[in-house]
Coordinates of C-alpha atoms in Angstrom, one line a residue:
X1 CA 0.0 0.1 0.0
X2 CA 2.7 2.5 1.0
X3 CA 4.8 1.5 -2.0
X4 CA 2.0 2.0 -4.5
X5 CA 1.2 5.3 -2.9
X6 CA 4.9 6.3 -3.4
X7 CA 4.8 5.2 -7.0
X8 CA 1.7 7.3 -7.6
X9 CA 3.1 10.4 -5.9
X10 CA 6.5 9.9 -7.9
X11 CA 4.4 9.6 -11.2
X12 CA 2.9 13.0 -10.3
X13 CA 6.3 14.6 -9.4
X14 CA 8.0 13.4 -12.5
X15 CA 5.2 15.3 -14.5
X16 CA 6.4 18.6 -13.0
X17 CA 9.3 19.6 -15.5
X18 CA 11.4 21.2 -12.8
X19 CA 14.6 21.6 -14.8
X20 CA 16.9 24.1 -13.0
X21 CA 16.3 26.7 -15.7
X22 CA 12.7 26.7 -15.2
X23 CA 10.2 27.2 -12.2
X24 CA 9.6 24.6 -9.5
X25 CA 6.7 26.5 -7.8
X26 CA 3.9 24.0 -8.8
X27 CA 5.6 21.1 -7.3
X28 CA 6.5 23.1 -4.2
X29 CA 2.9 24.2 -3.7
X30 CA 1.7 20.7 -4.3
X31 CA 3.9 19.2 -1.7
X32 CA 3.2 22.0 0.8
X33 CA -0.6 21.3 0.5
X34 CA 0.0 17.6 1.1
X35 CA 2.1 18.4 4.2
X36 CA -0.3 21.0 5.6
X37 CA -3.2 18.4 5.2
X38 CA -1.3 16.2 7.7
X39 CA -1.1 19.1 10.1
X40 CA 2.6 20.2 9.2
X41 CA 3.7 23.6 9.9
X42 CA 5.1 24.8 6.5
X43 CA 7.2 27.6 5.1
X44 CA 7.8 28.4 1.4
X45 CA 10.9 30.5 0.8
X46 CA 11.1 32.0 -2.7
X47 CA 14.1 33.2 -4.6
X48 CA 14.6 36.6 -5.7
X49 CA 13.1 36.1 -9.1
X50 CA 9.9 34.7 -7.6
X51 CA 10.0 31.7 -9.9
X52 CA 11.6 29.1 -7.5
X53 CA 11.2 28.2 -3.9
X54 CA 12.2 25.8 -1.2
X55 CA 9.6 24.1 0.9
X56 CA 10.3 23.5 4.6
X57 CA 7.7 21.7 6.7
X58 CA 7.6 20.2 10.3
X59 CA 5.4 17.6 11.9
X60 CA 5.4 17.1 15.7
X61 CA 6.2 19.2 18.7
X62 CA 7.5 22.8 18.3
X63 CA 10.7 22.0 20.1
X64 CA 14.5 22.1 19.2
X65 CA 16.1 19.3 17.5
X66 CA 14.5 16.5 15.5
X67 CA 15.4 14.8 12.2
X68 CA 15.4 16.5 8.8
X69 CA 14.7 14.7 5.6
X70 CA 15.9 16.7 2.6
X71 CA 16.0 16.5 -1.1
X72 CA 16.2 18.9 -4.1
X73 CA 13.3 19.4 -6.3
X74 CA 15.2 20.5 -9.5
X75 CA 16.3 18.1 -12.2
X76 CA 19.0 18.3 -15.1
X77 CA 17.9 19.2 -18.6
X78 CA 17.0 16.4 -21.2
X79 CA 18.2 18.4 -24.2
X80 CA 20.0 16.3 -26.8
X81 CA 19.4 13.1 -24.8
X82 CA 18.1 10.0 -26.5
X83 CA 15.2 8.9 -24.3
X84 CA 13.0 5.8 -25.1
X85 CA 9.9 7.5 -23.7
X86 CA 8.7 11.0 -22.6
X87 CA 11.1 11.8 -19.7
X88 CA 8.4 13.7 -17.9
X89 CA 5.9 10.8 -18.0
X90 CA 6.9 8.1 -15.7
X91 CA 7.1 4.7 -17.2
X92 CA 7.1 1.4 -15.4
X93 CA 8.8 -1.8 -16.7
X94 CA 10.4 -4.8 -15.3
X95 CA 10.4 -3.4 -11.7
X96 CA 12.0 0.0 -12.8
X97 CA 10.5 3.4 -12.9
X98 CA 11.8 5.5 -15.7
X99 CA 11.6 9.3 -15.9
X100 CA 13.7 12.4 -15.3
X101 CA 14.2 12.8 -11.6
X102 CA 13.1 9.3 -10.6
X103 CA 16.4 8.6 -8.7
X104 CA 17.8 12.2 -8.6
X105 CA 15.9 12.7 -6.5
X106 CA 12.1 12.7 -6.6
X107 CA 12.0 9.2 -5.5
X108 CA 13.2 10.0 -2.0
X109 CA 11.0 13.1 -1.9
X110 CA 7.9 10.9 -2.8
X111 CA 8.8 8.3 -0.2
X112 CA 9.3 11.0 2.5
X113 CA 6.1 12.7 1.8
X114 CA 4.1 9.3 1.7
X115 CA 5.8 8.4 5.1
X116 CA 4.7 11.6 6.4
X117 CA 1.2 10.2 6.7
X118 CA 2.5 7.6 9.1
X119 CA 4.5 10.0 11.0
X120 CA 1.3 12.3 11.5
X121 CA -0.4 9.4 13.1
X122 CA 2.2 8.9 15.6
X123 CA 2.5 10.5 19.2
X124 CA 5.8 12.3 18.1
X125 CA 8.1 13.5 20.8
X126 CA 10.7 14.7 18.4
X127 CA 9.9 16.8 15.2
X128 CA 10.5 15.5 11.8
X129 CA 11.4 18.2 9.3
X130 CA 11.1 18.2 5.5
X131 CA 13.3 20.4 3.2
X132 CA 12.7 20.3 -0.5
X133 CA 15.0 22.7 -2.2
X134 CA 15.7 24.5 -5.6
X135 CA 18.7 24.8 -7.8
X136 CA 20.9 22.0 -6.2
X137 CA 22.1 21.1 -9.7
X138 CA 23.4 24.6 -10.3
X139 CA 25.3 25.3 -7.1
X140 CA 23.1 24.3 -4.2
X141 CA 21.4 27.8 -4.3
X142 CA 18.3 26.8 -2.5
X143 CA 20.0 25.0 0.2
X144 CA 22.3 27.8 1.0
X145 CA 19.4 30.5 0.9
X146 CA 17.5 28.2 3.4
X147 CA 20.3 28.4 6.2
X148 CA 19.6 32.1 7.1
X149 CA 15.8 31.5 7.1
X150 CA 16.2 28.6 9.5
X151 CA 18.5 30.6 11.7
X152 CA 15.9 33.5 11.6
X153 CA 13.2 31.0 12.8
X154 CA 15.5 29.4 15.5
X155 CA 15.1 25.9 13.8
X156 CA 18.0 23.6 13.9
X157 CA 17.5 19.9 13.6
X158 CA 19.9 17.5 15.3
X159 CA 20.1 15.1 12.4
X160 CA 19.9 15.5 8.6
X161 CA 19.4 12.8 6.2
X162 CA 20.1 13.8 2.6
X163 CA 18.3 11.4 0.2
X164 CA 20.5 11.5 -2.8
X165 CA 20.9 8.2 -4.7
X166 CA 23.5 6.0 -2.9
X167 CA 21.6 2.6 -3.4
X168 CA 20.6 3.0 0.2
X169 CA 24.3 2.9 1.4
X170 CA 25.1 5.2 4.3
X171 CA 27.5 7.9 3.1
X172 CA 29.3 10.0 5.7
X173 CA 31.6 12.1 3.4
X174 CA 32.1 13.7 0.1
X175 CA 34.4 16.5 -1.4
X176 CA 33.2 20.0 -1.9
X177 CA 32.8 21.7 -5.3
X178 CA 33.9 25.3 -6.1
X179 CA 33.7 26.8 -9.6
X180 CA 34.9 30.1 -10.9
X181 CA 35.6 32.3 -14.0
X182 CA 38.5 34.6 -13.6
X183 CA 38.6 37.5 -16.2
X184 CA 41.7 39.6 -17.1
X185 CA 41.6 42.9 -19.0
X186 CA 44.8 44.5 -20.2
X187 CA 45.8 46.8 -23.0
X188 CA 45.7 45.6 -26.6
X189 CA 48.6 46.7 -29.1
X190 CA 50.7 45.4 -31.8
X191 CA 52.6 42.3 -31.0
X192 CA 55.8 43.9 -32.3
X193 CA 55.7 46.2 -29.2
X194 CA 54.9 44.1 -26.3
X195 CA 56.1 46.6 -23.7
X196 CA 53.5 49.1 -24.7
X197 CA 50.6 46.7 -24.0
X198 CA 49.3 44.4 -21.1
X199 CA 48.8 41.0 -22.6
X200 CA 45.8 39.5 -20.7
X201 CA 46.6 36.2 -21.9
X202 CA 50.0 36.1 -20.4
X203 CA 48.6 37.1 -17.0
X204 CA 45.9 34.4 -17.3
X205 CA 48.7 31.9 -18.0
X206 CA 50.7 33.1 -14.9
X207 CA 47.4 32.8 -12.9
X208 CA 47.0 29.2 -14.1
X209 CA 50.6 28.3 -13.3
X210 CA 50.0 29.5 -9.8
X211 CA 46.9 27.3 -9.5
X212 CA 48.9 24.4 -10.8
X213 CA 51.7 25.1 -8.2
X214 CA 49.1 24.9 -5.5
X215 CA 48.3 21.5 -6.3
X216 CA 51.5 20.4 -4.8
X217 CA 50.7 22.3 -1.7
X218 CA 47.3 20.7 -1.3
X219 CA 48.9 17.3 -1.6
X220 CA 50.9 18.1 1.5
X221 CA 47.9 19.2 3.3
X222 CA 45.9 15.8 2.8
X223 CA 44.1 14.9 6.0
X224 CA 45.4 12.0 7.9
X225 CA 43.5 8.9 7.0
X226 CA 41.6 10.5 4.1
X227 CA 39.4 8.1 2.3
X228 CA 38.7 10.2 -0.8
X229 CA 40.1 9.2 -4.2
X230 CA 42.3 11.0 -4.7
X231 CA 42.8 11.8 -1.0
X232 CA 43.7 15.5 -1.4
X233 CA 42.0 18.6 -2.7
X234 CA 42.3 18.8 -6.6
X235 CA 42.3 21.7 -8.9
X236 CA 41.2 21.6 -12.5
X237 CA 41.5 24.0 -15.3
X238 CA 38.5 23.8 -17.4
X239 CA 38.9 26.5 -20.1
X240 CA 41.4 29.1 -21.2
X241 CA 40.2 31.8 -23.7
X242 CA 41.8 35.0 -25.0
X243 CA 43.1 36.7 -28.2
X244 CA 42.1 36.5 -31.8
X245 CA 45.3 37.0 -33.9
X246 CA 49.0 36.0 -33.8
X247 CA 50.3 39.6 -33.8
X248 CA 47.8 41.3 -31.5
X249 CA 48.5 41.8 -27.8
X250 CA 45.6 40.2 -26.1
X251 CA 43.4 42.7 -24.4
X252 CA 40.9 40.3 -22.7
X253 CA 41.3 36.7 -21.3
X254 CA 39.3 34.3 -19.3
X255 CA 40.0 31.2 -17.2
X256 CA 37.4 28.6 -16.1
X257 CA 38.6 26.7 -13.2
X258 CA 37.4 24.6 -10.2
X259 CA 38.7 22.8 -7.1
X260 CA 37.2 20.1 -4.9
X261 CA 38.2 20.5 -1.2
X262 CA 38.4 17.5 1.1
X263 CA 38.3 19.8 4.1
X264 CA 36.7 23.2 4.6
X265 CA 40.0 24.8 5.4
X266 CA 41.4 24.0 2.0
X267 CA 38.6 26.3 0.4
X268 CA 40.0 29.3 2.3
X269 CA 43.7 28.2 1.6
X270 CA 43.2 28.2 -2.0
X271 CA 41.2 31.5 -2.2
X272 CA 43.5 33.4 0.1
X273 CA 46.6 32.3 -2.0
X274 CA 45.0 33.2 -5.3
X275 CA 43.6 36.6 -4.0
X276 CA 47.1 37.4 -2.5
X277 CA 48.8 36.6 -5.9
X278 CA 46.5 38.9 -7.8
X279 CA 46.7 41.9 -5.5
X280 CA 50.3 41.6 -4.6
X281 CA 51.9 40.4 -8.0
X282 CA 49.7 40.4 -11.1
X283 CA 47.7 43.6 -10.7
X284 CA 50.5 45.8 -9.7
X285 CA 52.5 44.8 -12.7
X286 CA 49.6 45.3 -15.0
X287 CA 48.6 48.7 -13.7
X288 CA 52.3 49.9 -13.9
X289 CA 51.7 50.0 -17.7
X290 CA 47.9 50.4 -17.8
X291 CA 46.1 51.7 -14.7
X292 CA 42.7 50.7 -15.7
X293 CA 43.8 46.9 -16.0
X294 CA 41.8 44.6 -13.8
X295 CA 41.3 41.0 -12.8
X296 CA 37.9 39.9 -11.5
X297 CA 36.7 36.4 -10.4
X298 CA 33.1 35.4 -10.7
X299 CA 32.0 32.7 -8.2
X300 CA 29.7 30.2 -10.1
X301 CA 29.2 28.0 -7.0
X302 CA 30.7 27.1 -3.7
X303 CA 29.5 24.0 -2.3
X304 CA 31.2 22.8 0.9
X305 CA 31.8 19.2 1.2
X306 CA 30.6 16.6 3.9
X307 CA 33.5 16.0 6.2
X308 CA 33.5 12.4 7.9
X309 CA 33.3 12.8 11.6
X310 CA 34.4 10.4 14.3
X311 CA 31.2 11.1 16.1
X312 CA 28.1 11.1 13.9
X313 CA 24.6 10.5 15.4
X314 CA 23.0 10.6 11.9
X315 CA 25.4 7.8 10.6
X316 CA 24.9 5.7 13.6
X317 CA 21.1 6.1 13.6
X318 CA 20.6 5.2 9.8
X319 CA 23.1 2.5 9.8
X320 CA 21.2 0.9 12.7
X321 CA 17.9 1.4 10.7
X322 CA 19.4 -0.4 7.7
X323 CA 21.5 -2.9 9.6
X324 CA 24.6 -1.6 8.0
X325 CA 28.0 -2.0 9.6
X326 CA 29.9 0.5 7.7
X327 CA 29.7 4.0 6.0
X328 CA 31.3 5.2 2.8
X329 CA 32.4 8.4 1.0
X330 CA 31.5 9.3 -2.6
X331 CA 33.0 11.6 -5.3
X332 CA 29.8 13.5 -6.1
X333 CA 28.6 16.5 -4.3
X334 CA 25.4 17.2 -2.3
X335 CA 23.8 19.8 0.0
X336 CA 25.0 17.7 3.0
X337 CA 27.8 20.0 3.8
X338 CA 25.5 23.0 4.1
X339 CA 23.6 21.3 6.9
X340 CA 26.7 20.0 8.5
X341 CA 28.0 23.6 8.8
X342 CA 24.9 24.5 10.6
X343 CA 25.9 22.1 13.3
X344 CA 23.8 19.0 12.4
X345 CA 25.0 15.4 12.2
X346 CA 24.6 14.5 8.5
X347 CA 24.6 11.6 6.2
X348 CA 23.6 10.9 2.5
X349 CA 21.4 8.0 1.9
X350 CA 18.7 7.5 -0.7
X351 CA 17.2 5.1 -3.3
X352 CA 18.8 4.6 -6.7
X353 CA 22.1 4.7 -8.2
X354 CA 24.2 8.0 -9.0
X355 CA 25.2 5.8 -12.2
X356 CA 21.6 6.6 -13.6
X357 CA 21.5 10.2 -12.6
X358 CA 21.7 12.8 -15.4
X359 CA 21.5 10.2 -18.1
X360 CA 18.8 9.3 -20.6
X361 CA 16.3 6.7 -19.3
X362 CA 17.0 7.5 -15.7
X363 CA 15.4 5.0 -13.3
X364 CA 14.8 4.0 -9.9
X365 CA 13.8 0.3 -8.9
X366 CA 10.9 -0.6 -6.9
X367 CA 13.2 -2.6 -4.7
X368 CA 15.2 0.5 -3.8
X369 CA 11.9 2.4 -3.0
X370 CA 10.9 -0.5 -0.7
X371 CA 14.2 -0.4 1.2
X372 CA 13.9 3.3 1.6
X373 CA 10.3 3.1 2.8
X374 CA 11.4 0.4 5.4
X375 CA 14.1 2.7 6.7
X376 CA 11.7 5.6 7.0
X377 CA 9.2 3.6 8.7
X378 CA 11.7 2.3 11.3
X379 CA 12.8 5.9 11.7
X380 CA 9.4 6.8 12.9
X381 CA 9.9 4.7 16.0
X382 CA 12.8 6.8 16.9
X383 CA 10.5 9.9 17.0
X384 CA 8.1 8.7 19.6

């Protein structure tokens, strides 16, 4: 009965085409109404455009602590993907449910909302919270915007379960992901007189060279016992662009780059090093020739990682509910670190495989949903 109700709700959620470039409001309003009908206290926090929102709801007593079930409502685009059927009409075949977002991560959302009916009938002594965010796929924007709202309301759950697809394995750690575009503007001129111009491409190359040198520093900062692969913070140069002719001093250049910190302190280490290099070395040399020269860095996203902790009540709780005797780490990012920085104990655990996420014919299995529902049902006993 609970499984069929979850399949029915998932079918409804898949029909909302909540691609990150589009609105998720219809889905959020639908889910809010469902939780409100169960007696939940709900808040809808919209973004500045008014087209997207995060839903936060609570069942149970209005007291501190409790357990948070969290998932993102947005999905990645289906453009240029070869699907066997309409990606926004869920299709069931051979025990699998196909559709965009089935595993990433509307399956977990559907299971959580269906299980909320069970929770609402229990004499809850601890609150259970629900957070369904926007724009996780484009920088965890909804999750980051939720933090000040929860602080304003004085809400801080003790434990958070992020239902990303892990095949229902308990995940206690993942790296962060920080993405930037750095732009250089110098002074164009003829290539025969390099001293009369400021070559933006040359300064971009020097910037990249400094980033590559930081790689070795980061290897030396690897945390003892790091279980990530590779175990240290990595830096990648994704794109270098500038110039349009052999004999022209380049006036503008751009560098796309990212790094994936294994620990929060590495985020500040890299940013401080690059900011100092720009302010103390590159800019003074550029402006000595051309005072209007500048270097600017646009932050596309800074998502903190989930750091494995020796003491983690979320890990212990969910491992017990699943009968698991270990917890792992993964290479992909989630919103988990955002909640960890708020002071919660956090794990990632949800139905489906990350191997299916973002691909055509994305699916989640009925077996995985059953395991998820079983875990959530047992969780209810920890709330009374």
